[in-house]
Tab-separated table of C-alpha atoms in Angstrom:
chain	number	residue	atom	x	y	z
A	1	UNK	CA	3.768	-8.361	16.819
A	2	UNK	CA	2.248	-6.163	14.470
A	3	UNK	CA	-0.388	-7.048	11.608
A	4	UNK	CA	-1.173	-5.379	8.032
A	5	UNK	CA	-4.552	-5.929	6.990
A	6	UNK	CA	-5.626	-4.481	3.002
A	7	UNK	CA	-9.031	-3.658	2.305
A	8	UNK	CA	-10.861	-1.859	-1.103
A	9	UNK	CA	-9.896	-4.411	-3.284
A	10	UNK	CA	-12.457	-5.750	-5.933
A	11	UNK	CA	-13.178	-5.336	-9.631
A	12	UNK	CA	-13.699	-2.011	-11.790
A	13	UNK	CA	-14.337	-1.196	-14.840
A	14	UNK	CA	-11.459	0.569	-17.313
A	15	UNK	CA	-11.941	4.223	-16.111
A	16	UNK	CA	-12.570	3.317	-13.126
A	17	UNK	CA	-11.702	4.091	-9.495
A	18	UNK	CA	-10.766	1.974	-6.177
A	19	UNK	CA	-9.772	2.957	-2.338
A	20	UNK	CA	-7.485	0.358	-0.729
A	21	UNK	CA	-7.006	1.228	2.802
A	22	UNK	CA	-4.121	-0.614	4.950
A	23	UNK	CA	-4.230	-0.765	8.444
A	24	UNK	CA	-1.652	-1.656	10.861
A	25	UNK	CA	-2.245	-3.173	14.460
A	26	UNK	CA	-0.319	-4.614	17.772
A	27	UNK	CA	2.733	-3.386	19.802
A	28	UNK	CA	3.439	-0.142	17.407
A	29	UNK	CA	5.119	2.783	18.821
A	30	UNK	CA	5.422	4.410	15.579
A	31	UNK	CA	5.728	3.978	11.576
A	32	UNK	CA	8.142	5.189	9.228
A	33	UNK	CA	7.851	5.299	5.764
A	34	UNK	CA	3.979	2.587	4.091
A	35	UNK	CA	4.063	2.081	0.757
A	36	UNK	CA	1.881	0.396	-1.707
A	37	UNK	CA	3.410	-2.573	-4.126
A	38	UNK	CA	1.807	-4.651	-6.452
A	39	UNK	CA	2.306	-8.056	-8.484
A	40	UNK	CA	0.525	-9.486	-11.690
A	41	UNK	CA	0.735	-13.194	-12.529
A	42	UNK	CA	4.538	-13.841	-13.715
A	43	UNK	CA	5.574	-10.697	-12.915
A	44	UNK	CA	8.120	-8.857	-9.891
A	45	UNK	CA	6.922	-7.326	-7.464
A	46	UNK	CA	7.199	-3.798	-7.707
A	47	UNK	CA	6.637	-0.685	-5.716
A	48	UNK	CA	3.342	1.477	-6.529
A	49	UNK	CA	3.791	4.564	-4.088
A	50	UNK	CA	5.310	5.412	-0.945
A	51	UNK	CA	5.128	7.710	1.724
A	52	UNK	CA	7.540	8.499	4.568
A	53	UNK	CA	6.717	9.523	7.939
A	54	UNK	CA	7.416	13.322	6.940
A	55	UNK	CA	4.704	13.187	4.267
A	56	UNK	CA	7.178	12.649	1.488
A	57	UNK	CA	5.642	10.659	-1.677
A	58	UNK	CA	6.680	8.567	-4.797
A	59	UNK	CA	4.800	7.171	-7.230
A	60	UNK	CA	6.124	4.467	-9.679
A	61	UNK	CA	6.014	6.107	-13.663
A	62	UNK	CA	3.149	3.945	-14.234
A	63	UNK	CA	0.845	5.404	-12.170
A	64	UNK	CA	1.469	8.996	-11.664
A	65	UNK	CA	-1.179	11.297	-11.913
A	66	UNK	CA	-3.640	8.486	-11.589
A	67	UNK	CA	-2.875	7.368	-7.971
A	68	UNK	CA	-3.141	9.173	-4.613
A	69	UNK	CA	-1.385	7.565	-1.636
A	70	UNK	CA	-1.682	9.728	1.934
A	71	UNK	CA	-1.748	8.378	5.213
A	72	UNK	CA	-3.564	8.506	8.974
A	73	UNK	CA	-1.128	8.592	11.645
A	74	UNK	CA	-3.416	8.700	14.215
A	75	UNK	CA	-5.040	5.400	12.721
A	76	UNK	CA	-2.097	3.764	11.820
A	77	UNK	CA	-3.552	3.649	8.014
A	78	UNK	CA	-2.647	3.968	4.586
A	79	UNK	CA	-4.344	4.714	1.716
A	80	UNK	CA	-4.652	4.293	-1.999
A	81	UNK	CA	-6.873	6.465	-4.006
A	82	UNK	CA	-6.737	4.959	-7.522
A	83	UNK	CA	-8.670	6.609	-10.345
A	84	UNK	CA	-8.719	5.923	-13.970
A	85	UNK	CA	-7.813	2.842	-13.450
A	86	UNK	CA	-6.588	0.385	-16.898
A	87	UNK	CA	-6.665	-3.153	-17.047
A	88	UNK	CA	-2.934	-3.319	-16.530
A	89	UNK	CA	-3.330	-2.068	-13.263
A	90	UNK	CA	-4.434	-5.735	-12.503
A	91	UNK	CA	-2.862	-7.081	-9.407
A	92	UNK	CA	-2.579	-7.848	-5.880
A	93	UNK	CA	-1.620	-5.273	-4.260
A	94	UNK	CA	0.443	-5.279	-1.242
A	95	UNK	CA	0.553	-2.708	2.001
A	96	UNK	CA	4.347	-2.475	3.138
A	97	UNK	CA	5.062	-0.444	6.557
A	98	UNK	CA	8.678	-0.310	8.065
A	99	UNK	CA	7.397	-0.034	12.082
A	100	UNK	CA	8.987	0.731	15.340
A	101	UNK	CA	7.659	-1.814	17.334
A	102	UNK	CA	6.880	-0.385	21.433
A	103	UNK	CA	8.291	-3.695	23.088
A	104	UNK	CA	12.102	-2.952	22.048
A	105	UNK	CA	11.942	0.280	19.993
A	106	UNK	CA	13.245	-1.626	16.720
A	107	UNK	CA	12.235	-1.053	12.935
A	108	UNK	CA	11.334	-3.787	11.259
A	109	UNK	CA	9.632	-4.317	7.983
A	110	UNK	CA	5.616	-5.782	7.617
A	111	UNK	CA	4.081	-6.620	4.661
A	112	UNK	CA	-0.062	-7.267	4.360
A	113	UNK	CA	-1.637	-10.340	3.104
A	114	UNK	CA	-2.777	-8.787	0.256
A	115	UNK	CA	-5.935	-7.698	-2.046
A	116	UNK	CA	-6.894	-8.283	-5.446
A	117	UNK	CA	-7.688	-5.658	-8.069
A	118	UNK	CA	-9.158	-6.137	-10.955
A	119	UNK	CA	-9.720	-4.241	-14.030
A	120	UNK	CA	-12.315	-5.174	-17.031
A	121	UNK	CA	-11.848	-3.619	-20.207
């Protein structure tokens, strides 16, 4: 099986910036596309940024230019670089990865427990 686990979550000031790092674990024998997504209280979930295994990115409108996502093959992370952050950034924020798992060679999608951010104007 493979595991997601978030980290870099906490609370920031408006202006603000925050690292959540996402690392995945188990039978991997590679990972296609990790993304970030997010979800405030009464609200969809909804993606944040993406990456693909070719280094390809997208960002949602809402946070381009603020956000950085990249990722670590060779650690089987992903990261979020998140400056100037604004209180309606507020969320938990979810790691997705769509992994080839090494004990049948089959993608299948994993999603993190999740981490709180939290943004104080």
């Amino acid at each position: 099986q493979v595991r997601l686990v978030e980290s870099g979550g906490g609370l920031v000031q408006a202006g603000g910036s925050l690292r959540l790092s996402c690392a995945a674990s188990g039978s991997i024998f590679s990972i296609n596309a990790m993304g970030w997504y997010r979800q405030a209280p009464g609200k969809q979930r909804e993606l944040v940024a993406r990456i693909t295994g070719g280094g390809s990115t997208n960002y949602a409108d809402s946070v381009k230019g603020r956000f950085t996502i990249s990722r670590d093959n060779a650690k089987n992370t992903v990261y979020l670089q998140m400056n100037s952050l604004k209180p309606e950034d507020t969320a938990v924020y979810y790691c997705h990865s769509n992994v080839i798992g090494s004990t049948n060679l089959r993608a299948y999608d994993y999603w993190g427990q999740g981490t709180q951010v939290t943004v104080s104007s």
